[in-house]
PDB file of C-alpha atoms in Angstrom:
ATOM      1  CA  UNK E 218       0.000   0.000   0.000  1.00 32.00           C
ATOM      2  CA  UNK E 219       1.242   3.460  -1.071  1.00 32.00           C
ATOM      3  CA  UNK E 220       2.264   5.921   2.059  1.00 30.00           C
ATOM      4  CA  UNK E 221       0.914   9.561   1.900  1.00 27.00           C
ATOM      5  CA  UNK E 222       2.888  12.237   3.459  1.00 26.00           C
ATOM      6  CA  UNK E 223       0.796  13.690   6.118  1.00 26.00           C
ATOM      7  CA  UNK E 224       2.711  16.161   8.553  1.00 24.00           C
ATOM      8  CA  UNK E 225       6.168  17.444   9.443  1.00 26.00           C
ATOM      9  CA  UNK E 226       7.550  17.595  12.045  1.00 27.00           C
ATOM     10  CA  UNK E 227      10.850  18.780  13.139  1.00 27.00           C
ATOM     11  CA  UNK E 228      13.795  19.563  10.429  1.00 28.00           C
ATOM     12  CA  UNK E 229      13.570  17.358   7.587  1.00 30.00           C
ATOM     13  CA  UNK E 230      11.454  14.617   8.666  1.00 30.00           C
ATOM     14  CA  UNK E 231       7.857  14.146   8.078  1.00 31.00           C
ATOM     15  CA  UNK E 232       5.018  11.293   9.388  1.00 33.00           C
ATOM     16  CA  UNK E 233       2.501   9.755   6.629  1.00 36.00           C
ATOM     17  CA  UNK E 234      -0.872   8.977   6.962  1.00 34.00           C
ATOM     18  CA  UNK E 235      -1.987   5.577   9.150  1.00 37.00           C
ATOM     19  CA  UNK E 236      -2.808   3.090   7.116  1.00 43.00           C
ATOM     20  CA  UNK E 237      -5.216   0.150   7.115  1.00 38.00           C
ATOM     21  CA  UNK E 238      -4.262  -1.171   9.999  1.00 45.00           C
ATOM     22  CA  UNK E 239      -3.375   1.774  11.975  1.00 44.00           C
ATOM     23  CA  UNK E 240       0.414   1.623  11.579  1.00 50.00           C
ATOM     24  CA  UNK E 241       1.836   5.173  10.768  1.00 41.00           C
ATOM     25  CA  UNK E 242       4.833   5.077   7.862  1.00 55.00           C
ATOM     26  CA  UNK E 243       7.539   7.764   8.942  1.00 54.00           C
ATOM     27  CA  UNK E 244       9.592   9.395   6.485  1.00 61.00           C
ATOM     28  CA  UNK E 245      13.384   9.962   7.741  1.00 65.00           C
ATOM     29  CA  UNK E 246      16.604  11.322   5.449  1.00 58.00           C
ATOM     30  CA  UNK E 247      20.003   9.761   4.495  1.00 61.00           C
ATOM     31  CA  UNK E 248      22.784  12.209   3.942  1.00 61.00           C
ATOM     32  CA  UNK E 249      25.256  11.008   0.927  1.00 58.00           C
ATOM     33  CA  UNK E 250      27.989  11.146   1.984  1.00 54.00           C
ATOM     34  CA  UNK E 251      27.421  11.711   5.860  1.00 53.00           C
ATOM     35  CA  UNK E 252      28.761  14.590   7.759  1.00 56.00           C
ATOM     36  CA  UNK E 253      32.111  13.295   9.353  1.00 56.00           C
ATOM     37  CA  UNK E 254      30.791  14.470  12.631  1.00 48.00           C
ATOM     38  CA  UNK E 255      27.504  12.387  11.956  1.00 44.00           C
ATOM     39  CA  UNK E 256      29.602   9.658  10.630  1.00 46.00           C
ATOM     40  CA  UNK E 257      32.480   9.383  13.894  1.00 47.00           C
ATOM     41  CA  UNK E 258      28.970   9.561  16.111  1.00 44.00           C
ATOM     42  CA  UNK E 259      27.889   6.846  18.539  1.00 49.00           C
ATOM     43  CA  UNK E 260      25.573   6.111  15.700  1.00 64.00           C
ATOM     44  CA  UNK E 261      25.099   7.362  12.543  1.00 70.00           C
ATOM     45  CA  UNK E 262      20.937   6.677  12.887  1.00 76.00           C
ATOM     46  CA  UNK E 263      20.292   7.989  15.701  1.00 74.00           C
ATOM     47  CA  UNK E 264      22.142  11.117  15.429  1.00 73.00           C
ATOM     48  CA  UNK E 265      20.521  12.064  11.910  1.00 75.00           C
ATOM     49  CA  UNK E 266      17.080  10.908  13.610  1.00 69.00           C
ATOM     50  CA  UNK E 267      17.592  13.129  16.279  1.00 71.00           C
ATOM     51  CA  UNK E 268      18.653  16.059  14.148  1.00 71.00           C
ATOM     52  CA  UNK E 269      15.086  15.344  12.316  1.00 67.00           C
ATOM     53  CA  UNK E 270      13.207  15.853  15.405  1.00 69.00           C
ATOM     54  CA  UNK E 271      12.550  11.538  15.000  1.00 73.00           C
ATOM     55  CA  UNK E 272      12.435   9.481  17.934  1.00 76.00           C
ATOM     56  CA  UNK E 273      14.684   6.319  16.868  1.00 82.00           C
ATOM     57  CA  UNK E 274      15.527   3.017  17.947  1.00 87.00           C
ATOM     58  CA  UNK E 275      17.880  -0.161  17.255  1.00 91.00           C
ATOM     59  CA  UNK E 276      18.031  -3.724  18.045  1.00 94.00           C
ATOM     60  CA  UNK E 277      20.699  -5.852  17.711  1.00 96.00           C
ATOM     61  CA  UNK E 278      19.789  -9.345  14.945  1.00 97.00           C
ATOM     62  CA  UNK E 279      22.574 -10.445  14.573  1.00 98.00           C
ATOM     63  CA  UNK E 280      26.733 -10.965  15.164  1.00 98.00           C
ATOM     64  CA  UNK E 281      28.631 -13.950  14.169  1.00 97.00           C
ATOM     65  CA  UNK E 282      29.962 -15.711  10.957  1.00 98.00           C
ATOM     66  CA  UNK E 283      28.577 -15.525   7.659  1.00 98.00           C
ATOM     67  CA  UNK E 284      29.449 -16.369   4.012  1.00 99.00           C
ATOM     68  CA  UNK E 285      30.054 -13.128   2.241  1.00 98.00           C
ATOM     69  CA  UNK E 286      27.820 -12.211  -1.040  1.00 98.00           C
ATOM     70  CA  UNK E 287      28.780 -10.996  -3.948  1.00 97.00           C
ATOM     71  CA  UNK E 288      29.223  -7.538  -3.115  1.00 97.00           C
ATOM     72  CA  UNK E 289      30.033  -7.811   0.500  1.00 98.00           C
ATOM     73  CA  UNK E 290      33.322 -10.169  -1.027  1.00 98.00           C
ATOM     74  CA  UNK E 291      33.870  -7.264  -4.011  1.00 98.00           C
ATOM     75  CA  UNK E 292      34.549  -4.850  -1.178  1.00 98.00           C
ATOM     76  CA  UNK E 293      36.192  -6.661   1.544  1.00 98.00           C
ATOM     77  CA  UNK E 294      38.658  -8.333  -1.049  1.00 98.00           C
ATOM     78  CA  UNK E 295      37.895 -11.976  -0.492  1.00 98.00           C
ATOM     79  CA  UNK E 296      36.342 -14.613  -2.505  1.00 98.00           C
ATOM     80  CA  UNK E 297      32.451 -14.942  -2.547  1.00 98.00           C
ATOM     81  CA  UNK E 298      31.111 -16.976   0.331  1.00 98.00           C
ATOM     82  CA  UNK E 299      34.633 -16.780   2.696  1.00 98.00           C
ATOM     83  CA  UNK E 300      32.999 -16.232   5.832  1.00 98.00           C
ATOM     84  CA  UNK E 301      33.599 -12.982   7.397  1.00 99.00           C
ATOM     85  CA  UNK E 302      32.157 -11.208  10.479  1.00 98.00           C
ATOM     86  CA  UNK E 303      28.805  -9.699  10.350  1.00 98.00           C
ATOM     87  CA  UNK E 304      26.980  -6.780  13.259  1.00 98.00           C
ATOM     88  CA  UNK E 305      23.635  -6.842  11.952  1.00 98.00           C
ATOM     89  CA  UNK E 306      21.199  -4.349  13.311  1.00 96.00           C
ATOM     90  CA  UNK E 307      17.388  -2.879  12.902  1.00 96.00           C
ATOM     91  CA  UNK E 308      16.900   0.757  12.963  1.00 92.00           C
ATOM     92  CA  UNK E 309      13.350   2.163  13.729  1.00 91.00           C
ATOM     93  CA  UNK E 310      11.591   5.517  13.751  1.00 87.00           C
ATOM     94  CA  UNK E 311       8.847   5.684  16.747  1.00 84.00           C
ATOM     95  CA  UNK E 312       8.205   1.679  16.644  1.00 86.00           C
ATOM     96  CA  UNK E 313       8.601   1.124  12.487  1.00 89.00           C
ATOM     97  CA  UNK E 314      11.167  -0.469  10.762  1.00 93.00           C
ATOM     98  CA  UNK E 315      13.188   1.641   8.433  1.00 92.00           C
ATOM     99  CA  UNK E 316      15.877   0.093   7.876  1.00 92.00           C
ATOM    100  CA  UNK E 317      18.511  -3.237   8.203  1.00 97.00           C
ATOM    101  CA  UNK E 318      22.242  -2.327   8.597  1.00 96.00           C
ATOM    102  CA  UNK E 319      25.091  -4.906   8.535  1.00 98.00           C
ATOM    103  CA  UNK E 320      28.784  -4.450   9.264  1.00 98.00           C
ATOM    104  CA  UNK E 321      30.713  -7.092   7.155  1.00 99.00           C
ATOM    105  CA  UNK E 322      34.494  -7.344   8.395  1.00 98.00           C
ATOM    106  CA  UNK E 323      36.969  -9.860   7.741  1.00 98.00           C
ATOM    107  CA  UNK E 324      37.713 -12.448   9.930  1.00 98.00           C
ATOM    108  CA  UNK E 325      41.674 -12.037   9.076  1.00 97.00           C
ATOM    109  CA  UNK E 326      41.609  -8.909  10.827  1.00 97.00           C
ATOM    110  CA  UNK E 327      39.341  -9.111  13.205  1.00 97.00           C
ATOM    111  CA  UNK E 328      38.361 -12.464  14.670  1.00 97.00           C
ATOM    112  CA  UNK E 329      39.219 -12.798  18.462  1.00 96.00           C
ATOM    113  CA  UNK E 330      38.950  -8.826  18.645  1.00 96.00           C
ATOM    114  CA  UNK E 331      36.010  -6.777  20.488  1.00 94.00           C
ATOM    115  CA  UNK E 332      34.593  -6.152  17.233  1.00 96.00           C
ATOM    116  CA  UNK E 333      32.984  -9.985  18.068  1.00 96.00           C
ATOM    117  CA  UNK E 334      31.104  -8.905  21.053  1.00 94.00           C
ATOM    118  CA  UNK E 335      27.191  -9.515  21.269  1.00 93.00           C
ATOM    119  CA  UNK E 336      25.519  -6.262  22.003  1.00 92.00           C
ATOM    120  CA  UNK E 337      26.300  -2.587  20.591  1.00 93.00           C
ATOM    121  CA  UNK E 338      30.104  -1.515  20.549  1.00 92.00           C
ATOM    122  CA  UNK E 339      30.865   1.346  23.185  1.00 88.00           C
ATOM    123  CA  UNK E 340      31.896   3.756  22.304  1.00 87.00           C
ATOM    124  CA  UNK E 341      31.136   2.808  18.935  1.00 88.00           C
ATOM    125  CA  UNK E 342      32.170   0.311  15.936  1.00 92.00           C
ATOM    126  CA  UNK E 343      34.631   3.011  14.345  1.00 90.00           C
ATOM    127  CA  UNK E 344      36.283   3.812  17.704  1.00 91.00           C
ATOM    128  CA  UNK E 345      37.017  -0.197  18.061  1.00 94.00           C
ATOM    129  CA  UNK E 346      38.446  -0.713  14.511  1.00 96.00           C
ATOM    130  CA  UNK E 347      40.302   2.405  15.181  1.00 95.00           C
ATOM    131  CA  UNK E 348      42.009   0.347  18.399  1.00 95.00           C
ATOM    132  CA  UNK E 349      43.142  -2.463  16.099  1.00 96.00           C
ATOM    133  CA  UNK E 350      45.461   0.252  14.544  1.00 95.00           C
ATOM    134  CA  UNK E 351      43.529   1.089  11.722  1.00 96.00           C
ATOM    135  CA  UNK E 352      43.443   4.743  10.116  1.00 94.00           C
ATOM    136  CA  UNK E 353      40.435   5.854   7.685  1.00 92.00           C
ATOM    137  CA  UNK E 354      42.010   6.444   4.159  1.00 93.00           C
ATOM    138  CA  UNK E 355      38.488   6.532   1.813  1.00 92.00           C
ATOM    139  CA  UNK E 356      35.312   4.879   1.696  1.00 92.00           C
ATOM    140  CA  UNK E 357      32.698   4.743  -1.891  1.00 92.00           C
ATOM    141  CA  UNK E 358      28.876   4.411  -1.948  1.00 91.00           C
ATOM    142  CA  UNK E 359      26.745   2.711  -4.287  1.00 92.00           C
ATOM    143  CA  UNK E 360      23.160   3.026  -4.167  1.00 91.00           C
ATOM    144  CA  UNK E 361      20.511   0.110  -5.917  1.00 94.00           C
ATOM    145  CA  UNK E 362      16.750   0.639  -5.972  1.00 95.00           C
ATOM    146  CA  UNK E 363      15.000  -3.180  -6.066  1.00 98.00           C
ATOM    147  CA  UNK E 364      12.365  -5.695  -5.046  1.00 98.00           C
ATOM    148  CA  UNK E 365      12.642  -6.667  -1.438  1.00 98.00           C
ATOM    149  CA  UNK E 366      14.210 -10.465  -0.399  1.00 98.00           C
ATOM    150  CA  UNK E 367      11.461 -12.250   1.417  1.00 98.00           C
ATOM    151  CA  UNK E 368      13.210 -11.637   4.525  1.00 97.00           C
ATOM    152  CA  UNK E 369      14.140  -8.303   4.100  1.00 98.00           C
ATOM    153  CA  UNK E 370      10.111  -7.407   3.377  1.00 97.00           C
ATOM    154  CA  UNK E 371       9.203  -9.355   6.498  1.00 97.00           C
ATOM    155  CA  UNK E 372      11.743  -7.680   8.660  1.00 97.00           C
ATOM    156  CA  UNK E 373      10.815  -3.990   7.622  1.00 96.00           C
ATOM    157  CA  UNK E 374       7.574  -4.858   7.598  1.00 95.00           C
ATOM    158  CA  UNK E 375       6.884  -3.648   3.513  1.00 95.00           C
ATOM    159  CA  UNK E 376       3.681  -4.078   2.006  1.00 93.00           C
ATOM    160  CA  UNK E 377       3.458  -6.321  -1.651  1.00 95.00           C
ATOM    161  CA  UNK E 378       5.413  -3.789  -4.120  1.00 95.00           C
ATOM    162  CA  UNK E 379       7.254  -1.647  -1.955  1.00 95.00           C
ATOM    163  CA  UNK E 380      11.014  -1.563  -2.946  1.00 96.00           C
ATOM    164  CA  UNK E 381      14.369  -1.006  -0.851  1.00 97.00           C
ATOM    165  CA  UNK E 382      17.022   1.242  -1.649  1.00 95.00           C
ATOM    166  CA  UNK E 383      20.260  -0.920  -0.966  1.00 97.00           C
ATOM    167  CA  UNK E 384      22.854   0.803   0.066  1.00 94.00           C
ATOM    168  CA  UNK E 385      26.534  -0.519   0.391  1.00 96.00           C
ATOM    169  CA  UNK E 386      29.848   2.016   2.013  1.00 95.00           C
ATOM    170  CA  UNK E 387      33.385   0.231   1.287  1.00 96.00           C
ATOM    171  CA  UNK E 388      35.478   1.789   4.027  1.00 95.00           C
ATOM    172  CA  UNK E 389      39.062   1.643   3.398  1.00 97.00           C
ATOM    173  CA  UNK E 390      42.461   2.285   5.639  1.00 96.00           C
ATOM    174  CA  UNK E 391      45.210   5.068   5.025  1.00 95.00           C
ATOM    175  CA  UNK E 392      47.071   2.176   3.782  1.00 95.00           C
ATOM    176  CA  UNK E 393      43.872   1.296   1.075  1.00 96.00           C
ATOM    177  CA  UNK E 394      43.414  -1.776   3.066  1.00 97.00           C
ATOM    178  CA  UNK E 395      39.634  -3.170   3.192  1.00 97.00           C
ATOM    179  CA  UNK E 396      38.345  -2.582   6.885  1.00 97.00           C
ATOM    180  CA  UNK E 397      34.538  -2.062   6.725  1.00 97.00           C
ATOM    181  CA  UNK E 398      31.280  -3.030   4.372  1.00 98.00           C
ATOM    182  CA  UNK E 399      28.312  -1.480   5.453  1.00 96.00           C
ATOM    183  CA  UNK E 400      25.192  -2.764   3.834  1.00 98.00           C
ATOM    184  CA  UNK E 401      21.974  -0.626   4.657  1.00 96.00           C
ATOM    185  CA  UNK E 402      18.821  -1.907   3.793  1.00 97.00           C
ATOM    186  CA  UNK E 403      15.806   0.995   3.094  1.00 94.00           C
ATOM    187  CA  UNK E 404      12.282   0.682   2.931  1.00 94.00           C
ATOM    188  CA  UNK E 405      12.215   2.647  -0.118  1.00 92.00           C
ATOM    189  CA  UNK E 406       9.043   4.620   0.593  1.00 89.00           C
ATOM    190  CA  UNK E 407      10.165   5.755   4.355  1.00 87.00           C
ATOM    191  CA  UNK E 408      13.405   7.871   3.369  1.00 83.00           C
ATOM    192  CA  UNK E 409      14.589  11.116   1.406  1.00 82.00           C
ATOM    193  CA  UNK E 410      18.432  10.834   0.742  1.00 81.00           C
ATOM    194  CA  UNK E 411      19.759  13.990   0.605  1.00 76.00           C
ATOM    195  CA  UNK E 412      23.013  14.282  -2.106  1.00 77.00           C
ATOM    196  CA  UNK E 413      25.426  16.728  -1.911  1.00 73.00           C
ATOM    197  CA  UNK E 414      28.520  18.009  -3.650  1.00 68.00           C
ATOM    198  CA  UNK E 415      31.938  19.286  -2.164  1.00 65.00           C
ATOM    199  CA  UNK E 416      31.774  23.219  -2.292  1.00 67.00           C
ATOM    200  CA  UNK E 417      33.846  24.056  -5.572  1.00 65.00           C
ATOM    201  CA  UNK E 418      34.302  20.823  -7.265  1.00 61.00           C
ATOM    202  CA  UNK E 419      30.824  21.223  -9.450  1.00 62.00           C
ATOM    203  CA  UNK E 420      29.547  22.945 -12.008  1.00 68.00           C
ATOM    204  CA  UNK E 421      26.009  24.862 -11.999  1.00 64.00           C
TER     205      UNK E 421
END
């Protein structure tokens, strides 16, 4: 079912319409690329939610092993389906899903570290890989729009023909070795991603 756009509230966020059965659909922003001060935060969710005026929340789904995809290998430098560590988390606005975020490290680099640990990271996941020695050298974004996985429709809660907006950030060390894949998961119809372009290196 299609979300109206009802309200705003705050900077830059906005609540649709309830639907059918009573569930409101909030609207939140993505900043591409993300502030640096946004993006060395606690977390990078709740900080932009709370600049929105958004009450958010996370749970953690996941941390352990997994076989890495595709992508997730493409980024990280390893073949497809070497296992590598994966933080998996669900980030909500009031009580709706918005979106699925998963760290993907390797296992090389990180196994036996704190980076393992159940729960959130304090003070956060970049101050922990920072520990291990590593210094932030570059990072690329690619953004997909496409049907939902079953499990990725459940889990966000979409309604039949919503799409995601899949979002994957290859994070890379001063010494351009692979640290960091974050895959983010959007319910398509919840989010505005705001683009922007470094002061003097556009044209008009």
């Amino acid at each position: 079912m299609a979300s109206t756009v009802g309200a705003v509230r705050g900077r830059g966020s906005a609540v649709g319409e309830l639907d059918v059965v009573g569930e409101p659909r909030v609207l939140v922003r993505r900043s591409l690329p993300s502030e640096p001060a946004v993006r060395g935060s606690a977390s990078l969710f709740l900080t932009e939610a709370q600049r929105q005026g958004v009450r958010a929340g996370r749970r953690m789904l996941y941390v352990g092993p997994e076989p890495a995809s595709e992508h997730v290998a493409a980024g990280l430098r390893v073949e497809p389906g070497t296992p590598v560590l994966a933080r998996r988390k669900l980030l909500l606005a009031g009580d709706v899903p918005v979106r699925v975020a998963t760290s993907f490290l390797r296992l090389d680099l990180f196994a036996d570290t704190p980076l393992c640990e159940p729960g959130f990271l304090s003070p956060s996941l970049q101050a922990r890989i920072e520990e291990q020695g590593h210094r932030f050298g570059r990072a690329e974004e690619h953004l997909v729009a496409r049907p939902p996985r079953d499990e990725e429709a459940a889990t966000l809660r979409l309604d039949p023909g919503e799409w995601v907006v899949q979002i994957v950030r290859a994070a890379y060390s001063a010494d351009d070795l692979p640290i960091h894949v974050l895959e983010t998961i959007c319910a398509a119809s919840r989010h505005v991603f705001d683009i922007a372009q470094v002061s003097g290196a556009d044209e008009f």
